[in-house]
Amino acid sequence: MERLQNCRRQNDDNALADAVDAINSYDLILFLEPDVKFVQDGGRSEEIHRDRMRYSNQIKEILRTHNKNFVCISGDYQNRYLEAVKKVKKLFENP
């Protein structure tokens, strides 16, 4: 029974990802890797905090299966900002 519930949950997750994908279009997605210190601000999930890499990898897999153009950005906040600006500028230079 648990296996069936997990299968249904996976199908629901896939259907949600497909629905979100169908109504959104982006030229580029900037994916920020979970390599900075986690800050609990009262609204963040402790479950996600415990397994940030697994959830990060799941999101990247969804992006791949939906053929989304995304780049991964990591490092401290300053490096992330500089890399994001560079990627966006490049997008405008090469339409």
PDB file of N, CA and C in Angstrom:
ATOM      1  N   MET A   1       0.831  -1.199   0.000  1.00  0.00           N
ATOM      2  CA  MET A   1       0.000   0.000   0.000  1.00  0.00           C
ATOM      3  C   MET A   1       0.873   1.259   0.000  1.00  0.00           C
ATOM      4  N   GLU A   2       1.928   1.238   0.796  1.00  0.00           N
ATOM      5  CA  GLU A   2       2.819   2.396   0.860  1.00  0.00           C
ATOM      6  C   GLU A   2       3.460   2.670  -0.502  1.00  0.00           C
ATOM      7  N   ARG A   3       3.823   1.601  -1.188  1.00  0.00           N
ATOM      8  CA  ARG A   3       4.436   1.740  -2.509  1.00  0.00           C
ATOM      9  C   ARG A   3       3.458   2.397  -3.492  1.00  0.00           C
ATOM     10  N   LEU A   4       2.192   2.013  -3.429  1.00  0.00           N
ATOM     11  CA  LEU A   4       1.164   2.598  -4.282  1.00  0.00           C
ATOM     12  C   LEU A   4       0.985   4.079  -3.954  1.00  0.00           C
ATOM     13  N   GLN A   5       0.986   4.420  -2.681  1.00  0.00           N
ATOM     14  CA  GLN A   5       0.856   5.828  -2.286  1.00  0.00           C
ATOM     15  C   GLN A   5       2.046   6.641  -2.793  1.00  0.00           C
ATOM     16  N   ASN A   6       3.238   6.076  -2.702  1.00  0.00           N
ATOM     17  CA  ASN A   6       4.420   6.769  -3.203  1.00  0.00           C
ATOM     18  C   ASN A   6       4.327   6.991  -4.707  1.00  0.00           C
ATOM     19  N   CYS A   7       3.824   6.002  -5.418  1.00  0.00           N
ATOM     20  CA  CYS A   7       3.647   6.100  -6.864  1.00  0.00           C
ATOM     21  C   CYS A   7       2.640   7.205  -7.197  1.00  0.00           C
ATOM     22  N   ARG A   8       1.532   7.234  -6.498  1.00  0.00           N
ATOM     23  CA  ARG A   8       0.525   8.280  -6.716  1.00  0.00           C
ATOM     24  C   ARG A   8       1.099   9.656  -6.426  1.00  0.00           C
ATOM     25  N   ARG A   9       1.857   9.763  -5.335  1.00  0.00           N
ATOM     26  CA  ARG A   9       2.478  11.037  -4.974  1.00  0.00           C
ATOM     27  C   ARG A   9       3.434  11.485  -6.071  1.00  0.00           C
ATOM     28  N   GLN A  10       4.213  10.555  -6.622  1.00  0.00           N
ATOM     29  CA  GLN A  10       5.143  10.872  -7.710  1.00  0.00           C
ATOM     30  C   GLN A  10       4.384  11.346  -8.939  1.00  0.00           C
ATOM     31  N   ASN A  11       3.278  10.676  -9.267  1.00  0.00           N
ATOM     32  CA  ASN A  11       2.464  11.099 -10.408  1.00  0.00           C
ATOM     33  C   ASN A  11       1.883  12.485 -10.189  1.00  0.00           C
ATOM     34  N   ASP A  12       1.448  12.788  -8.953  1.00  0.00           N
ATOM     35  CA  ASP A  12       0.931  14.114  -8.638  1.00  0.00           C
ATOM     36  C   ASP A  12       2.031  15.160  -8.796  1.00  0.00           C
ATOM     37  N   ASP A  13       3.256  14.827  -8.334  1.00  0.00           N
ATOM     38  CA  ASP A  13       4.385  15.748  -8.459  1.00  0.00           C
ATOM     39  C   ASP A  13       4.704  16.007  -9.927  1.00  0.00           C
ATOM     40  N   ASN A  14       4.688  14.950 -10.736  1.00  0.00           N
ATOM     41  CA  ASN A  14       4.952  15.105 -12.163  1.00  0.00           C
ATOM     42  C   ASN A  14       3.875  15.950 -12.829  1.00  0.00           C
ATOM     43  N   ALA A  15       2.632  15.723 -12.467  1.00  0.00           N
ATOM     44  CA  ALA A  15       1.532  16.488 -13.051  1.00  0.00           C
ATOM     45  C   ALA A  15       1.646  17.961 -12.677  1.00  0.00           C
ATOM     46  N   LEU A  16       2.037  18.249 -11.452  1.00  0.00           N
ATOM     47  CA  LEU A  16       2.212  19.636 -11.017  1.00  0.00           C
ATOM     48  C   LEU A  16       3.351  20.286 -11.792  1.00  0.00           C
ATOM     49  N   ALA A  17       4.477  19.583 -11.920  1.00  0.00           N
ATOM     50  CA  ALA A  17       5.610  20.122 -12.677  1.00  0.00           C
ATOM     51  C   ALA A  17       5.213  20.378 -14.125  1.00  0.00           C
ATOM     52  N   ASP A  18       4.461  19.472 -14.717  1.00  0.00           N
ATOM     53  CA  ASP A  18       4.010  19.642 -16.102  1.00  0.00           C
ATOM     54  C   ASP A  18       3.081  20.856 -16.233  1.00  0.00           C
ATOM     55  N   ALA A  19       2.201  21.034 -15.264  1.00  0.00           N
ATOM     56  CA  ALA A  19       1.258  22.160 -15.312  1.00  0.00           C
ATOM     57  C   ALA A  19       1.991  23.497 -15.171  1.00  0.00           C
ATOM     58  N   VAL A  20       2.936  23.560 -14.248  1.00  0.00           N
ATOM     59  CA  VAL A  20       3.715  24.792 -14.071  1.00  0.00           C
ATOM     60  C   VAL A  20       4.518  25.076 -15.332  1.00  0.00           C
ATOM     61  N   ASP A  21       5.102  24.048 -15.907  1.00  0.00           N
ATOM     62  CA  ASP A  21       5.883  24.200 -17.128  1.00  0.00           C
ATOM     63  C   ASP A  21       5.027  24.717 -18.280  1.00  0.00           C
ATOM     64  N   ALA A  22       3.797  24.258 -18.376  1.00  0.00           N
ATOM     65  CA  ALA A  22       2.931  24.619 -19.498  1.00  0.00           C
ATOM     66  C   ALA A  22       2.563  26.102 -19.503  1.00  0.00           C
ATOM     67  N   ILE A  23       2.582  26.745 -18.346  1.00  0.00           N
ATOM     68  CA  ILE A  23       2.153  28.142 -18.293  1.00  0.00           C
ATOM     69  C   ILE A  23       3.320  29.122 -18.127  1.00  0.00           C
ATOM     70  N   ASN A  24       4.548  28.622 -18.097  1.00  0.00           N
ATOM     71  CA  ASN A  24       5.707  29.493 -17.907  1.00  0.00           C
ATOM     72  C   ASN A  24       6.733  29.296 -19.009  1.00  0.00           C
ATOM     73  N   SER A  25       7.341  30.395 -19.417  1.00  0.00           N
ATOM     74  CA  SER A  25       8.389  30.339 -20.415  1.00  0.00           C
ATOM     75  C   SER A  25       9.488  31.320 -20.015  1.00  0.00           C
ATOM     76  N   TYR A  26      10.724  30.842 -20.015  1.00  0.00           N
ATOM     77  CA  TYR A  26      11.855  31.670 -19.623  1.00  0.00           C
ATOM     78  C   TYR A  26      12.981  31.480 -20.621  1.00  0.00           C
ATOM     79  N   ASP A  27      13.726  32.534 -20.859  1.00  0.00           N
ATOM     80  CA  ASP A  27      14.903  32.431 -21.719  1.00  0.00           C
ATOM     81  C   ASP A  27      16.053  31.750 -20.994  1.00  0.00           C
ATOM     82  N   LEU A  28      16.109  31.946 -19.687  1.00  0.00           N
ATOM     83  CA  LEU A  28      17.192  31.388 -18.887  1.00  0.00           C
ATOM     84  C   LEU A  28      16.737  31.279 -17.445  1.00  0.00           C
ATOM     85  N   ILE A  29      17.099  30.186 -16.812  1.00  0.00           N
ATOM     86  CA  ILE A  29      16.821  30.003 -15.388  1.00  0.00           C
ATOM     87  C   ILE A  29      18.153  29.989 -14.663  1.00  0.00           C
ATOM     88  N   LEU A  30      18.283  30.830 -13.657  1.00  0.00           N
ATOM     89  CA  LEU A  30      19.478  30.853 -12.820  1.00  0.00           C
ATOM     90  C   LEU A  30      19.189  29.973 -11.607  1.00  0.00           C
ATOM     91  N   PHE A  31      19.868  28.861 -11.527  1.00  0.00           N
ATOM     92  CA  PHE A  31      19.657  27.910 -10.430  1.00  0.00           C
ATOM     93  C   PHE A  31      20.762  28.101  -9.403  1.00  0.00           C
ATOM     94  N   LEU A  32      20.393  28.521  -8.217  1.00  0.00           N
ATOM     95  CA  LEU A  32      21.368  28.768  -7.157  1.00  0.00           C
ATOM     96  C   LEU A  32      21.570  27.502  -6.340  1.00  0.00           C
ATOM     97  N   GLU A  33      22.784  26.996  -6.379  1.00  0.00           N
ATOM     98  CA  GLU A  33      23.117  25.776  -5.640  1.00  0.00           C
ATOM     99  C   GLU A  33      23.000  26.028  -4.131  1.00  0.00           C
ATOM    100  N   PRO A  34      22.644  25.003  -3.384  1.00  0.00           N
ATOM    101  CA  PRO A  34      22.480  25.164  -1.933  1.00  0.00           C
ATOM    102  C   PRO A  34      23.813  25.052  -1.184  1.00  0.00           C
ATOM    103  N   ASP A  35      24.764  25.889  -1.565  1.00  0.00           N
ATOM    104  CA  ASP A  35      26.091  25.791  -0.947  1.00  0.00           C
ATOM    105  C   ASP A  35      26.428  26.979  -0.047  1.00  0.00           C
ATOM    106  N   VAL A  36      25.437  27.787   0.277  1.00  0.00           N
ATOM    107  CA  VAL A  36      25.639  28.844   1.265  1.00  0.00           C
ATOM    108  C   VAL A  36      24.986  28.399   2.572  1.00  0.00           C
ATOM    109  N   LYS A  37      25.343  29.038   3.632  1.00  0.00           N
ATOM    110  CA  LYS A  37      24.803  28.683   4.949  1.00  0.00           C
ATOM    111  C   LYS A  37      23.283  28.846   4.959  1.00  0.00           C
ATOM    112  N   PHE A  38      22.596  27.844   5.492  1.00  0.00           N
ATOM    113  CA  PHE A  38      21.142  27.895   5.621  1.00  0.00           C
ATOM    114  C   PHE A  38      20.785  28.880   6.731  1.00  0.00           C
ATOM    115  N   VAL A  39      19.855  29.788   6.435  1.00  0.00           N
ATOM    116  CA  VAL A  39      19.400  30.761   7.427  1.00  0.00           C
ATOM    117  C   VAL A  39      17.917  30.511   7.670  1.00  0.00           C
ATOM    118  N   GLN A  40      17.589  30.164   8.895  1.00  0.00           N
ATOM    119  CA  GLN A  40      16.194  29.933   9.240  1.00  0.00           C
ATOM    120  C   GLN A  40      15.552  31.281   9.560  1.00  0.00           C
ATOM    121  N   ASP A  41      14.641  31.699   8.708  1.00  0.00           N
ATOM    122  CA  ASP A  41      13.983  32.991   8.896  1.00  0.00           C
ATOM    123  C   ASP A  41      12.543  32.825   9.388  1.00  0.00           C
ATOM    124  N   GLY A  42      12.193  31.608   9.783  1.00  0.00           N
ATOM    125  CA  GLY A  42      10.850  31.355  10.275  1.00  0.00           C
ATOM    126  C   GLY A  42       9.902  30.817   9.218  1.00  0.00           C
ATOM    127  N   GLY A  43      10.282  30.954   7.956  1.00  0.00           N
ATOM    128  CA  GLY A  43       9.397  30.497   6.894  1.00  0.00           C
ATOM    129  C   GLY A  43       9.991  29.384   6.057  1.00  0.00           C
ATOM    130  N   ARG A  44      11.146  28.892   6.454  1.00  0.00           N
ATOM    131  CA  ARG A  44      11.818  27.856   5.664  1.00  0.00           C
ATOM    132  C   ARG A  44      11.622  26.487   6.304  1.00  0.00           C
ATOM    133  N   SER A  45      11.502  25.497   5.454  1.00  0.00           N
ATOM    134  CA  SER A  45      11.238  24.141   5.898  1.00  0.00           C
ATOM    135  C   SER A  45      12.484  23.486   6.490  1.00  0.00           C
ATOM    136  N   GLU A  46      12.344  22.959   7.684  1.00  0.00           N
ATOM    137  CA  GLU A  46      13.453  22.229   8.316  1.00  0.00           C
ATOM    138  C   GLU A  46      13.737  20.932   7.577  1.00  0.00           C
ATOM    139  N   GLU A  47      12.696  20.334   6.991  1.00  0.00           N
ATOM    140  CA  GLU A  47      12.895  19.097   6.223  1.00  0.00           C
ATOM    141  C   GLU A  47      13.796  19.368   5.016  1.00  0.00           C
ATOM    142  N   ILE A  48      13.523  20.446   4.314  1.00  0.00           N
ATOM    143  CA  ILE A  48      14.355  20.791   3.166  1.00  0.00           C
ATOM    144  C   ILE A  48      15.765  21.139   3.632  1.00  0.00           C
ATOM    145  N   HIS A  49      15.871  21.811   4.749  1.00  0.00           N
ATOM    146  CA  HIS A  49      17.194  22.145   5.290  1.00  0.00           C
ATOM    147  C   HIS A  49      18.033  20.901   5.522  1.00  0.00           C
ATOM    148  N   ARG A  50      17.406  19.864   6.042  1.00  0.00           N
ATOM    149  CA  ARG A  50      18.143  18.628   6.347  1.00  0.00           C
ATOM    150  C   ARG A  50      18.658  17.924   5.102  1.00  0.00           C
ATOM    151  N   ASP A  51      17.988  18.092   3.988  1.00  0.00           N
ATOM    152  CA  ASP A  51      18.381  17.356   2.787  1.00  0.00           C
ATOM    153  C   ASP A  51      18.387  18.267   1.559  1.00  0.00           C
ATOM    154  N   ARG A  52      19.085  19.379   1.681  1.00  0.00           N
ATOM    155  CA  ARG A  52      19.101  20.398   0.629  1.00  0.00           C
ATOM    156  C   ARG A  52      19.605  19.858  -0.700  1.00  0.00           C
ATOM    157  N   MET A  53      20.639  19.041  -0.693  1.00  0.00           N
ATOM    158  CA  MET A  53      21.207  18.542  -1.941  1.00  0.00           C
ATOM    159  C   MET A  53      20.218  17.635  -2.685  1.00  0.00           C
ATOM    160  N   ARG A  54      19.510  16.792  -1.955  1.00  0.00           N
ATOM    161  CA  ARG A  54      18.545  15.897  -2.601  1.00  0.00           C
ATOM    162  C   ARG A  54      17.454  16.712  -3.285  1.00  0.00           C
ATOM    163  N   TYR A  55      16.910  17.700  -2.591  1.00  0.00           N
ATOM    164  CA  TYR A  55      15.861  18.526  -3.187  1.00  0.00           C
ATOM    165  C   TYR A  55      16.404  19.342  -4.349  1.00  0.00           C
ATOM    166  N   SER A  56      17.605  19.834  -4.217  1.00  0.00           N
ATOM    167  CA  SER A  56      18.239  20.573  -5.298  1.00  0.00           C
ATOM    168  C   SER A  56      18.370  19.700  -6.543  1.00  0.00           C
ATOM    169  N   ASN A  57      18.832  18.489  -6.352  1.00  0.00           N
ATOM    170  CA  ASN A  57      18.987  17.563  -7.478  1.00  0.00           C
ATOM    171  C   ASN A  57      17.640  17.197  -8.107  1.00  0.00           C
ATOM    172  N   GLN A  58      16.611  17.081  -7.293  1.00  0.00           N
ATOM    173  CA  GLN A  58      15.274  16.783  -7.825  1.00  0.00           C
ATOM    174  C   GLN A  58      14.779  17.931  -8.706  1.00  0.00           C
ATOM    175  N   ILE A  59      14.998  19.145  -8.257  1.00  0.00           N
ATOM    176  CA  ILE A  59      14.564  20.300  -9.045  1.00  0.00           C
ATOM    177  C   ILE A  59      15.330  20.362 -10.362  1.00  0.00           C
ATOM    178  N   LYS A  60      16.639  20.133 -10.307  1.00  0.00           N
ATOM    179  CA  LYS A  60      17.429  20.159 -11.545  1.00  0.00           C
ATOM    180  C   LYS A  60      16.977  19.063 -12.500  1.00  0.00           C
ATOM    181  N   GLU A  61      16.612  17.920 -11.989  1.00  0.00           N
ATOM    182  CA  GLU A  61      16.131  16.833 -12.846  1.00  0.00           C
ATOM    183  C   GLU A  61      14.811  17.223 -13.516  1.00  0.00           C
ATOM    184  N   ILE A  62      13.931  17.879 -12.787  1.00  0.00           N
ATOM    185  CA  ILE A  62      12.675  18.358 -13.376  1.00  0.00           C
ATOM    186  C   ILE A  62      12.974  19.354 -14.494  1.00  0.00           C
ATOM    187  N   LEU A  63      13.907  20.268 -14.248  1.00  0.00           N
ATOM    188  CA  LEU A  63      14.275  21.240 -15.282  1.00  0.00           C
ATOM    189  C   LEU A  63      14.821  20.540 -16.517  1.00  0.00           C
ATOM    190  N   ARG A  64      15.661  19.532 -16.308  1.00  0.00           N
ATOM    191  CA  ARG A  64      16.220  18.783 -17.444  1.00  0.00           C
ATOM    192  C   ARG A  64      15.130  18.050 -18.234  1.00  0.00           C
ATOM    193  N   THR A  65      14.233  17.368 -17.518  1.00  0.00           N
ATOM    194  CA  THR A  65      13.205  16.591 -18.213  1.00  0.00           C
ATOM    195  C   THR A  65      12.225  17.487 -18.969  1.00  0.00           C
ATOM    196  N   HIS A  66      12.137  18.749 -18.554  1.00  0.00           N
ATOM    197  CA  HIS A  66      11.277  19.704 -19.254  1.00  0.00           C
ATOM    198  C   HIS A  66      12.075  20.565 -20.241  1.00  0.00           C
ATOM    199  N   ASN A  67      13.308  20.153 -20.492  1.00  0.00           N
ATOM    200  CA  ASN A  67      14.174  20.834 -21.467  1.00  0.00           C
ATOM    201  C   ASN A  67      14.311  22.327 -21.212  1.00  0.00           C
ATOM    202  N   LYS A  68      14.484  22.678 -19.956  1.00  0.00           N
ATOM    203  CA  LYS A  68      14.660  24.081 -19.589  1.00  0.00           C
ATOM    204  C   LYS A  68      16.129  24.465 -19.669  1.00  0.00           C
ATOM    205  N   ASN A  69      16.375  25.671 -20.165  1.00  0.00           N
ATOM    206  CA  ASN A  69      17.717  26.209 -20.235  1.00  0.00           C
ATOM    207  C   ASN A  69      18.052  26.805 -18.866  1.00  0.00           C
ATOM    208  N   PHE A  70      18.956  26.159 -18.146  1.00  0.00           N
ATOM    209  CA  PHE A  70      19.326  26.682 -16.835  1.00  0.00           C
ATOM    210  C   PHE A  70      20.823  26.569 -16.625  1.00  0.00           C
ATOM    211  N   VAL A  71      21.326  27.477 -15.801  1.00  0.00           N
ATOM    212  CA  VAL A  71      22.729  27.433 -15.413  1.00  0.00           C
ATOM    213  C   VAL A  71      22.789  27.389 -13.898  1.00  0.00           C
ATOM    214  N   CYS A  72      23.744  26.630 -13.403  1.00  0.00           N
ATOM    215  CA  CYS A  72      23.930  26.519 -11.962  1.00  0.00           C
ATOM    216  C   CYS A  72      24.947  27.565 -11.511  1.00  0.00           C
ATOM    217  N   ILE A  73      24.614  28.223 -10.421  1.00  0.00           N
ATOM    218  CA  ILE A  73      25.489  29.239  -9.855  1.00  0.00           C
ATOM    219  C   ILE A  73      25.753  28.869  -8.406  1.00  0.00           C
ATOM    220  N   SER A  74      27.023  28.913  -8.034  1.00  0.00           N
ATOM    221  CA  SER A  74      27.379  28.581  -6.653  1.00  0.00           C
ATOM    222  C   SER A  74      28.374  29.613  -6.126  1.00  0.00           C
ATOM    223  N   GLY A  75      28.745  29.450  -4.886  1.00  0.00           N
ATOM    224  CA  GLY A  75      29.696  30.368  -4.269  1.00  0.00           C
ATOM    225  C   GLY A  75      29.022  31.276  -3.261  1.00  0.00           C
ATOM    226  N   ASP A  76      29.796  32.218  -2.768  1.00  0.00           N
ATOM    227  CA  ASP A  76      29.231  33.147  -1.783  1.00  0.00           C
ATOM    228  C   ASP A  76      28.273  34.115  -2.494  1.00  0.00           C
ATOM    229  N   TYR A  77      27.604  34.943  -1.707  1.00  0.00           N
ATOM    230  CA  TYR A  77      26.572  35.807  -2.268  1.00  0.00           C
ATOM    231  C   TYR A  77      27.127  36.790  -3.301  1.00  0.00           C
ATOM    232  N   GLN A  78      28.299  37.319  -3.056  1.00  0.00           N
ATOM    233  CA  GLN A  78      28.913  38.257  -4.001  1.00  0.00           C
ATOM    234  C   GLN A  78      29.215  37.563  -5.329  1.00  0.00           C
ATOM    235  N   ASN A  79      29.814  36.372  -5.266  1.00  0.00           N
ATOM    236  CA  ASN A  79      30.122  35.634  -6.494  1.00  0.00           C
ATOM    237  C   ASN A  79      28.859  35.235  -7.244  1.00  0.00           C
ATOM    238  N   ARG A  80      27.828  34.872  -6.510  1.00  0.00           N
ATOM    239  CA  ARG A  80      26.552  34.518  -7.148  1.00  0.00           C
ATOM    240  C   ARG A  80      25.995  35.710  -7.919  1.00  0.00           C
ATOM    241  N   TYR A  81      26.027  36.863  -7.276  1.00  0.00           N
ATOM    242  CA  TYR A  81      25.519  38.070  -7.920  1.00  0.00           C
ATOM    243  C   TYR A  81      26.305  38.373  -9.194  1.00  0.00           C
ATOM    244  N   LEU A  82      27.617  38.367  -9.100  1.00  0.00           N
ATOM    245  CA  LEU A  82      28.458  38.676 -10.259  1.00  0.00           C
ATOM    246  C   LEU A  82      28.248  37.677 -11.393  1.00  0.00           C
ATOM    247  N   GLU A  83      28.131  36.411 -11.055  1.00  0.00           N
ATOM    248  CA  GLU A  83      27.909  35.377 -12.077  1.00  0.00           C
ATOM    249  C   GLU A  83      26.529  35.543 -12.722  1.00  0.00           C
ATOM    250  N   ALA A  84      25.530  35.862 -11.923  1.00  0.00           N
ATOM    251  CA  ALA A  84      24.179  36.065 -12.458  1.00  0.00           C
ATOM    252  C   ALA A  84      24.158  37.250 -13.416  1.00  0.00           C
ATOM    253  N   VAL A  85      24.791  38.344 -13.042  1.00  0.00           N
ATOM    254  CA  VAL A  85      24.848  39.522 -13.920  1.00  0.00           C
ATOM    255  C   VAL A  85      25.541  39.163 -15.229  1.00  0.00           C
ATOM    256  N   LYS A  86      26.633  38.423 -15.139  1.00  0.00           N
ATOM    257  CA  LYS A  86      27.377  38.010 -16.329  1.00  0.00           C
ATOM    258  C   LYS A  86      26.499  37.163 -17.261  1.00  0.00           C
ATOM    259  N   LYS A  87      25.771  36.207 -16.703  1.00  0.00           N
ATOM    260  CA  LYS A  87      24.918  35.324 -17.511  1.00  0.00           C
ATOM    261  C   LYS A  87      23.789  36.103 -18.188  1.00  0.00           C
ATOM    262  N   VAL A  88      23.190  37.043 -17.472  1.00  0.00           N
ATOM    263  CA  VAL A  88      22.093  37.827 -18.035  1.00  0.00           C
ATOM    264  C   VAL A  88      22.614  38.755 -19.125  1.00  0.00           C
ATOM    265  N   LYS A  89      23.750  39.396 -18.898  1.00  0.00           N
ATOM    266  CA  LYS A  89      24.341  40.256 -19.927  1.00  0.00           C
ATOM    267  C   LYS A  89      24.641  39.455 -21.191  1.00  0.00           C
ATOM    268  N   LYS A  90      25.172  38.262 -21.011  1.00  0.00           N
ATOM    269  CA  LYS A  90      25.484  37.399 -22.164  1.00  0.00           C
ATOM    270  C   LYS A  90      24.206  37.053 -22.926  1.00  0.00           C
ATOM    271  N   LEU A  91      23.135  36.823 -22.211  1.00  0.00           N
ATOM    272  CA  LEU A  91      21.848  36.506 -22.849  1.00  0.00           C
ATOM    273  C   LEU A  91      21.394  37.657 -23.750  1.00  0.00           C
ATOM    274  N   PHE A  92      21.567  38.892 -23.285  1.00  0.00           N
ATOM    275  CA  PHE A  92      21.159  40.045 -24.080  1.00  0.00           C
ATOM    276  C   PHE A  92      22.106  40.315 -25.247  1.00  0.00           C
ATOM    277  N   GLU A  93      23.357  39.939 -25.110  1.00  0.00           N
ATOM    278  CA  GLU A  93      24.317  40.138 -26.183  1.00  0.00           C
ATOM    279  C   GLU A  93      24.109  39.133 -27.322  1.00  0.00           C
ATOM    280  N   ASN A  94      23.577  37.967 -26.992  1.00  0.00           N
ATOM    281  CA  ASN A  94      23.394  36.893 -27.979  1.00  0.00           C
ATOM    282  C   ASN A  94      21.929  36.454 -28.026  1.00  0.00           C
ATOM    283  N   PRO A  95      21.048  37.322 -28.542  1.00  0.00           N
ATOM    284  CA  PRO A  95      19.620  36.948 -28.525  1.00  0.00           C
ATOM    285  C   PRO A  95      19.263  35.783 -29.405  1.00  0.00           C
TER     286      PRO A  95
END
